[in-house]
Coordinates of C-alpha atoms and ligand atoms in Angstrom, one line a residue:
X1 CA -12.4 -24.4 -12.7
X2 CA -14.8 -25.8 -10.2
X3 CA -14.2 -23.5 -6.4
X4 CA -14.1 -23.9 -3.0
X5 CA -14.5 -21.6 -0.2
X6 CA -11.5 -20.8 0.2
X7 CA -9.7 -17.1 0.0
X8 CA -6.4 -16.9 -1.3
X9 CA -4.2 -13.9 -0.3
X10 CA -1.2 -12.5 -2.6
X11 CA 2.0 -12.5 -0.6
X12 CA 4.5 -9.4 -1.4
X13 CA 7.6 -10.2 -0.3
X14 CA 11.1 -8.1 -0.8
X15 CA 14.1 -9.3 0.2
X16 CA 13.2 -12.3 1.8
X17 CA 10.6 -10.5 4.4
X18 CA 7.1 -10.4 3.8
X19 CA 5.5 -6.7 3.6
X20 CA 2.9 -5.7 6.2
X21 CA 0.4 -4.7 3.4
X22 CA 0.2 -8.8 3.1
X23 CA -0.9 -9.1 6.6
X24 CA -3.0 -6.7 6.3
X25 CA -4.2 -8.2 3.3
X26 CA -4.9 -11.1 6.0
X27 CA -6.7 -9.5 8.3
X28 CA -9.2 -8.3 5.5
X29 CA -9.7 -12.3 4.3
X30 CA -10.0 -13.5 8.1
X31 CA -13.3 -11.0 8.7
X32 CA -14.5 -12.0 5.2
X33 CA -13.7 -15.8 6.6
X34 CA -15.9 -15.1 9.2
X35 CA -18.8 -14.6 7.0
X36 CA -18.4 -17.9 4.7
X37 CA -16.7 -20.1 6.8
X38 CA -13.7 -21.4 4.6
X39 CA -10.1 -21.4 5.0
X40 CA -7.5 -18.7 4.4
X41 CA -4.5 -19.5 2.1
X42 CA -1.5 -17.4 1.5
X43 CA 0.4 -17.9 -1.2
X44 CA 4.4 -16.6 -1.8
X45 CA 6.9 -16.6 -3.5
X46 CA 10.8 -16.7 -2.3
X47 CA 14.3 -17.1 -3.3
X48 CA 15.3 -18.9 0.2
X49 CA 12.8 -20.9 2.6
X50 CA 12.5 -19.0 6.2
X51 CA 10.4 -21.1 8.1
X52 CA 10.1 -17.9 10.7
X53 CA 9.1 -15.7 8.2
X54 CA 6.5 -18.7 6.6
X55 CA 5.2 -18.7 10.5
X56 CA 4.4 -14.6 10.7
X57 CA 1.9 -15.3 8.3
X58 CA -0.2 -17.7 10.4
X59 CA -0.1 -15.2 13.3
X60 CA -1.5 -12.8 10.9
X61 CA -4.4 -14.6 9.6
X62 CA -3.3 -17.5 7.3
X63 CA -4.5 -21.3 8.4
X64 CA -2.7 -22.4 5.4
X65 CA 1.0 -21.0 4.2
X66 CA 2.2 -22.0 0.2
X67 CA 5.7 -21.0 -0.5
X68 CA 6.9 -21.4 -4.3
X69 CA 10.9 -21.6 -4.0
X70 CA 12.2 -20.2 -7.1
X71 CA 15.4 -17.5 -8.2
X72 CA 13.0 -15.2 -9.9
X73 CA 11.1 -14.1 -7.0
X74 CA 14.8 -12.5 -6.1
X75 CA 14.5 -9.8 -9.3
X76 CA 11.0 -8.1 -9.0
X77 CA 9.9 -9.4 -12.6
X78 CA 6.5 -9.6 -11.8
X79 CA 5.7 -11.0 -15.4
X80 CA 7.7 -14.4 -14.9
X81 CA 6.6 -14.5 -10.6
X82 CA 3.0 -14.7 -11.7
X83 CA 3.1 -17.5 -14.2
X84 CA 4.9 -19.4 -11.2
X85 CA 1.7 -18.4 -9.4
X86 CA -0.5 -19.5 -11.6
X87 CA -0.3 -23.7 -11.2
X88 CA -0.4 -23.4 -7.2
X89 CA -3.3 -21.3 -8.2
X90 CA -5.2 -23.0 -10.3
X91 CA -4.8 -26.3 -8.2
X92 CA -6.2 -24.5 -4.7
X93 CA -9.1 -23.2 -7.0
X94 CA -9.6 -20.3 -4.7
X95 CA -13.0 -18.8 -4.3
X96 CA -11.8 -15.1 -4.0
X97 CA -8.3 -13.7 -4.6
X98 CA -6.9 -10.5 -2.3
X99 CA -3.9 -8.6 -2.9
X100 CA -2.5 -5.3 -2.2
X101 CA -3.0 -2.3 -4.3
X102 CA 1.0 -1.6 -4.0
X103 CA 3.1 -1.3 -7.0
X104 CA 3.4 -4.9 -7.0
X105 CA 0.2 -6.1 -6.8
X106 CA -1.1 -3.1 -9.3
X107 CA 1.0 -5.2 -11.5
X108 CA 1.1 -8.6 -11.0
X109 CA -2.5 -9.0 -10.0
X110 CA -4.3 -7.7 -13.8
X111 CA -1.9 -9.9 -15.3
X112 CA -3.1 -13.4 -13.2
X113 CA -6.7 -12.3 -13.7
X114 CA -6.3 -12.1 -17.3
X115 CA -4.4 -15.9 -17.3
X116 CA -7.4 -17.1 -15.0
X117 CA -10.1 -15.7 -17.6
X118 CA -11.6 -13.6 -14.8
X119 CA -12.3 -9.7 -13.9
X120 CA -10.1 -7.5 -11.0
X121 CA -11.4 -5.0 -9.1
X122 CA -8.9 -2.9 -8.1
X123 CA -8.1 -0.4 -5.4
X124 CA -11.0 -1.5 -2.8
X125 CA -11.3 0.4 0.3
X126 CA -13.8 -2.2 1.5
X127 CA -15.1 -5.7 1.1
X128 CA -18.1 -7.7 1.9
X129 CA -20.2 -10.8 1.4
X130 CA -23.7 -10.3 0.1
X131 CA -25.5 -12.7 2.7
X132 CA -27.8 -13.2 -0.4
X133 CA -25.4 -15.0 -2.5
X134 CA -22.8 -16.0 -1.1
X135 CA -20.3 -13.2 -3.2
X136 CA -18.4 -10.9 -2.8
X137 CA -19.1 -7.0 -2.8
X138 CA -16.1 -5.1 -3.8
X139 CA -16.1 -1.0 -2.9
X140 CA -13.9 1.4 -4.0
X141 CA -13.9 5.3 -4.8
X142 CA -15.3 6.1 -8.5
X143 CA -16.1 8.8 -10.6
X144 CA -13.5 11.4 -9.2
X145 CA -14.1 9.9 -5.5
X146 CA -17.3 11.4 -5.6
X147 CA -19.4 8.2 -5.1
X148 CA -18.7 4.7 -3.7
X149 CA -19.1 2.2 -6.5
X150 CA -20.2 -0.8 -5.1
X151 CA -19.0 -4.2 -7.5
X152 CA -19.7 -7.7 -7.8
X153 CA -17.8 -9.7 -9.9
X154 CA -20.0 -12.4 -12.6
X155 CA -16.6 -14.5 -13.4
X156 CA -14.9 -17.0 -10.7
X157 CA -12.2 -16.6 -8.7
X158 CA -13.3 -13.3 -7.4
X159 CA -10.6 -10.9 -7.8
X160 CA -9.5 -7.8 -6.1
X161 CA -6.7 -5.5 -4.7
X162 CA -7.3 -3.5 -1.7
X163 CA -5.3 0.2 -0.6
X164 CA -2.6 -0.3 1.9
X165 CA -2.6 1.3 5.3
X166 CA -6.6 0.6 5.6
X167 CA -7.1 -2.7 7.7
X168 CA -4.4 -2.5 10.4
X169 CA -3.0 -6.4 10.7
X170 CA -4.4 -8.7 13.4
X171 CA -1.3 -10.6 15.3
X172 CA -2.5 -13.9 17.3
X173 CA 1.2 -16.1 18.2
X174 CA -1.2 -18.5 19.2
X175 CA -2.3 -19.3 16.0
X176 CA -1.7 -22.5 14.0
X177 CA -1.6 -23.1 10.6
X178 CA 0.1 -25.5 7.5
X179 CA 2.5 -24.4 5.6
X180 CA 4.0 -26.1 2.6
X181 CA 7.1 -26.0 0.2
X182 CA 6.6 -26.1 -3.2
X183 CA 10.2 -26.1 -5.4
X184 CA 10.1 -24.7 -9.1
X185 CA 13.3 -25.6 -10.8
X186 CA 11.8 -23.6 -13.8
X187 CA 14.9 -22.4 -15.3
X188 CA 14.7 -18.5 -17.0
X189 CA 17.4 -17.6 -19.6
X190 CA 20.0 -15.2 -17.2
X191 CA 20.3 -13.7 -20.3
X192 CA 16.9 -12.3 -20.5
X193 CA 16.5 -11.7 -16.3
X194 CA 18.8 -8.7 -16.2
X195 CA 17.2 -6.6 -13.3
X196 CA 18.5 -4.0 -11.3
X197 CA 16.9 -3.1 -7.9
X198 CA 17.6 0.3 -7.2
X199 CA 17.0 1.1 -3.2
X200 CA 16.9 4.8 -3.4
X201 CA 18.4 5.0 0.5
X202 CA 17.6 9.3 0.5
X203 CA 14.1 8.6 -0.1
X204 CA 11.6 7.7 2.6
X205 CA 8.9 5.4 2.3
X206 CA 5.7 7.4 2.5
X207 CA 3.6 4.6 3.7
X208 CA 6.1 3.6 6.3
X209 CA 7.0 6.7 8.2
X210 CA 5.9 8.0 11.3
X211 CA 5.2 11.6 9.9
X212 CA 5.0 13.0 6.7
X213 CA 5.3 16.5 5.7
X214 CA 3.4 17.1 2.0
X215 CA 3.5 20.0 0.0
X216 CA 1.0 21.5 -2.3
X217 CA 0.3 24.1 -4.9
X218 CA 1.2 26.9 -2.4
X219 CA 4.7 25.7 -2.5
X220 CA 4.8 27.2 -5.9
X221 CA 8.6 26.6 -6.7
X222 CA 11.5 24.5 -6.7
X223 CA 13.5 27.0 -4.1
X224 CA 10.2 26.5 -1.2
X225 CA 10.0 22.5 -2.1
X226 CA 14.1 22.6 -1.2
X227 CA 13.1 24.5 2.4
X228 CA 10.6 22.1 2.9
X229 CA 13.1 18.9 2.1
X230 CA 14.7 20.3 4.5
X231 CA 12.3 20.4 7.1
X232 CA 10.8 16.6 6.1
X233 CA 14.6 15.7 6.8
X234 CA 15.5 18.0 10.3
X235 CA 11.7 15.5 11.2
X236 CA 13.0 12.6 9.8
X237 CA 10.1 12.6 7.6
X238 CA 8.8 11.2 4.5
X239 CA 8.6 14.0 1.7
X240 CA 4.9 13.8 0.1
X241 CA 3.2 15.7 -2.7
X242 CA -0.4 17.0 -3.9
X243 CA -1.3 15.9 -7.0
X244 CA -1.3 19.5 -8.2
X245 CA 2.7 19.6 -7.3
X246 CA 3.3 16.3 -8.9
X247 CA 1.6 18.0 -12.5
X248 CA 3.3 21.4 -12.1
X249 CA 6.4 18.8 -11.8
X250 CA 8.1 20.0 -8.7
X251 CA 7.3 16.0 -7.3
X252 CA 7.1 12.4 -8.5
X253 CA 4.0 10.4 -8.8
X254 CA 5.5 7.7 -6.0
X255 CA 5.2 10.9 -4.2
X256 CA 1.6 11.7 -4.2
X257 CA -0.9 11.3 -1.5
X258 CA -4.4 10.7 -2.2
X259 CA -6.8 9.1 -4.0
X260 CA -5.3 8.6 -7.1
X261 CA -1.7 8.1 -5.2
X262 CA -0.9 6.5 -1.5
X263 CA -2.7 5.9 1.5
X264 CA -0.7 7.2 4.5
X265 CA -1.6 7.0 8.3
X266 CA 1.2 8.6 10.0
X267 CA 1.3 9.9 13.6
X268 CA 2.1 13.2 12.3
X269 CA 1.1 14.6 8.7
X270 CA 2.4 18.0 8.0
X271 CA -0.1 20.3 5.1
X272 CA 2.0 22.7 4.0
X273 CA -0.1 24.6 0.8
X274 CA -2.5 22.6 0.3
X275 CA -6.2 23.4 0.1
X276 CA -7.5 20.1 1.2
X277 CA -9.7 18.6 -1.7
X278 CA -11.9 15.3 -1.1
X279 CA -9.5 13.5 -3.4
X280 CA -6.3 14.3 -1.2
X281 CA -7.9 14.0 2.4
X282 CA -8.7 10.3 0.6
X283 CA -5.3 9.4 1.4
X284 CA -4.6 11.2 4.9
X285 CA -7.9 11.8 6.9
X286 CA -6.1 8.0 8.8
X287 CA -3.5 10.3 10.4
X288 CA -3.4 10.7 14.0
X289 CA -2.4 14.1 14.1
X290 CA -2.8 16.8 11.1
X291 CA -1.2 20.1 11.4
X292 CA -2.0 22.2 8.0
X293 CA 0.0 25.6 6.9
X294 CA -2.0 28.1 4.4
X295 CA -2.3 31.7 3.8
X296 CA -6.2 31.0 3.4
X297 CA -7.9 31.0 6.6
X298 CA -11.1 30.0 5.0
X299 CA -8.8 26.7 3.3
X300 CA -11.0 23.3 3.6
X301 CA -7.7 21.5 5.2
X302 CA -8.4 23.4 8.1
X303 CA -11.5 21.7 8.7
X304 CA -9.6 18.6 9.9
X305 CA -6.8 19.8 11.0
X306 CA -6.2 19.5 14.4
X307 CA -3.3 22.5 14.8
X308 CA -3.5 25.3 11.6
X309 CA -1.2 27.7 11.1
X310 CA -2.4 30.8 8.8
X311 CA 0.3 32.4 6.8
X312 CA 2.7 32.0 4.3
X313 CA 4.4 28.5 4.0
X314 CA 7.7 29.7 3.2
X315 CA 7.6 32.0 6.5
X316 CA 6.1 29.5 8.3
X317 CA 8.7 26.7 7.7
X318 CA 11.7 29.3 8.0
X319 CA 10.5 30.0 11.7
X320 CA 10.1 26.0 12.3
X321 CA 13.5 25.4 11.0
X322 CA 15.0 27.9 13.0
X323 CA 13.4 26.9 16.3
X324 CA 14.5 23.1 15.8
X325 CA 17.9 24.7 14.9
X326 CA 17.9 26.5 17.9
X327 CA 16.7 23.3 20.1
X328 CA 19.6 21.2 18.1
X329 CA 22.5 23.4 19.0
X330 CA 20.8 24.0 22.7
X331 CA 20.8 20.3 23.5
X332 CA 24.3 20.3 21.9
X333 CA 26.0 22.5 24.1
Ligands
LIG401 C1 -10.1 11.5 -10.1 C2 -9.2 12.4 -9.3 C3 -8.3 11.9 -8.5 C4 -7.5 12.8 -7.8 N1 -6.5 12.3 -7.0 C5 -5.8 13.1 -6.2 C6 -4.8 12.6 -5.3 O1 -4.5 11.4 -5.2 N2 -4.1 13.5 -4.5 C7 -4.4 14.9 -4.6 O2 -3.7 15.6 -3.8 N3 -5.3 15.4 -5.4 C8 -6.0 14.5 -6.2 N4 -6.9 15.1 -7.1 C9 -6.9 16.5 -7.3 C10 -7.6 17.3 -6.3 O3 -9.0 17.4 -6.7 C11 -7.1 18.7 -6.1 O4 -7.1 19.4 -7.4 C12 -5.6 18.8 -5.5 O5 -5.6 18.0 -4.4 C13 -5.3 20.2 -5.2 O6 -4.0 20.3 -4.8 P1 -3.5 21.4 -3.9 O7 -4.2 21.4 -2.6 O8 -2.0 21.3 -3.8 O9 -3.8 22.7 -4.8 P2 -4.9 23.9 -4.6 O10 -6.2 23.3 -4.4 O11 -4.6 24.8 -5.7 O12 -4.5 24.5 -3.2 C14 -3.3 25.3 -3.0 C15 -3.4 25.8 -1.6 O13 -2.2 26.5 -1.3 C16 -2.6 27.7 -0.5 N5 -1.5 28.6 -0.7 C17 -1.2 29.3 -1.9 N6 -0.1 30.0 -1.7 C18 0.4 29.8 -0.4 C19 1.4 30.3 0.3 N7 2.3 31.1 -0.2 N8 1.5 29.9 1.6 C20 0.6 29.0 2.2 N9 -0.4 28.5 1.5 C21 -0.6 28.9 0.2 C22 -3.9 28.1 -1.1 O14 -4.6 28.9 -0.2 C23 -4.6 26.8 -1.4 O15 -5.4 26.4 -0.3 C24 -7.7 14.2 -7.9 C25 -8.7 14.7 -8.7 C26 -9.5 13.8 -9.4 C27 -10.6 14.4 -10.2

């Protein structure tokens, strides 16, 4: 495949709207743009065409929009959305492919680099061009998140996902940009396409939401992870998880915060029993406000905290509940 500078961005889309982790997947080509002075293309794929939508993209970065129109793109079959990917891909012959590290790109992107014969770097937390050579310098967290690995890729197109909630996305309304249709009456079996999508509605997106409360090992059992559900919900928070809670079982993996789990950069980011390990503060050192609960004054969490509060967690949150309880039936009466 002969290539051209150009940078080719993934496009997530769920129900018709494109995610934010694409734009910011947009910002992150525009400054490597900068350095080799190509052209940014974003490529999607939709059910329905909504011009609006193709148009948000150009105000976050792309000078050059590709929609593929097909039904698939409707059922979250990631298999059957890449191989429509994969002609629109191989025709733009992109010099470097981004996507997001989300559950959608973890997916969809290892299968396109295997169909394009080339290597994926996944989960960057920062790219480069080597002014040397012209490529591209992938770096992400290895061994345990104890070094910075620093890769560059021998194959072409140059693939890699990047962690959401890293690059905050660049809006310019004055930008302009192309943006072009392209219809695949590919026709899948019905039969084989049965897909459910399942919108848990109690659960809130971690990456999303304004503050998170996370528990730890110190929450120790299922009757203290129910007090502090409870307290995530009275916040209107999202309910996060150490990795330690997730393998003692009390939480799910979607769950987990941290290297190995999701980036979050809420306003407010609630610590409750959890020591603070490199490989957690990974995922939540971006907040703008931490406030951490332990019994261990000495606890590393602390360190970065910017409001801690030494004691027992399950005393601690009891006393919160029962002063925004207190303020609820106040304002009430
Ligand atoms: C490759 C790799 C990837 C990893 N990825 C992740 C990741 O994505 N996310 C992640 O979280 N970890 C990750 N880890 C694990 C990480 O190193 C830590 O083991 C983990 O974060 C510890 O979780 P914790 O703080 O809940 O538990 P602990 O370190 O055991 O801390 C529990 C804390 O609770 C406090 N406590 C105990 N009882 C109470 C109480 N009654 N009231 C108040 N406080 C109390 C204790 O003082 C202690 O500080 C990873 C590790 C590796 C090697």
């Amino acid at each position: 495949m002969r290539l051209e500078r150009k940078i080719l961005v993934l496009g997530e889309t769920f129900q018709g709207k494109i995610e934010t982790t694409s734009f910011e997947m947009l910002r992150v080509a525009q400054d490597l743009n900068q350095k080799i002075g190509g052209e940014v293309l974003f490529l999607l794929g939709t059910t329905q065409v909504n011009t609006e939508e193709l148009e948000r993209a150009i105000h976050y970065g792309a000078d050059r929009v590709y929609c593929v129109v097909n039904d698939i793109f409707g059922m979250l079959l990631p298999h059957l959305s890449a191989k429509l990917f994969l002609p629109p891909i191989k025709e733009l012959k992109p010099e470097i492919i981004l996507g997001a590290a989300t559950s959608w790109g973890r997916t969809i992107l290892p299968y396109l680099a295997a169909k394009l014969h080339t290597g994926l770097t996944a989960d960057c937390t920062s790219l480069d061009i080597d002014p040397e050579d012209g490529r591209l310098v992938q770096i992400r967290p290895a061994i345990g998140g104890n070094i910075m690995a620093t890769i560059k890729t021998r194959t072409l197109p140059q693939m890699a996902s990047v962690r959401p909630n890293l690059f905050p996305p660049r809006l310019d309304t004055s930008r302009q940009g192309e943006i072009k249709i392209l219809k695949d009456t590919t026709n899948y079996n019905p039969e084989l396409l049965k897909s459910e999508i399942v919108i848990q509605k109690d659960q809130k997106e971690l990456t999303a939401s304004k503050v998170v409360v996370s528990g730890g090992a110190g929450i120790k059992n299922k009757s203290n992870l129910e007090l502090l559900s409870k307290l995530a919900e009275k916040l209107n928070a999202a309910l996060g998880a150490s990795r330690k809670l997730v393998e003692r079982g009390l939480a799910n993996y979607p769950q987990q915060v941290g290297l190995s789990g999701k980036t979050v950069n809420p306003t407010l980011y609630l610590a409750v029993g959890i020591s603070g390990a490199i490989q957690h503060l990974a995922g939540m050192q971006g907040s703008q406000w931490i406030v951490a609960i332990n019994r261990d004054p000495e606890a590393p969490i602390f360190q970065i905290a910017d409001l801690g509060l030494v004691g027992d967690a399950r005393e601690i949150i009891t006393s919160i509940l029962e002063v925004i309880d207190e303020k609820t039936h106040e304002s009430a009466v």
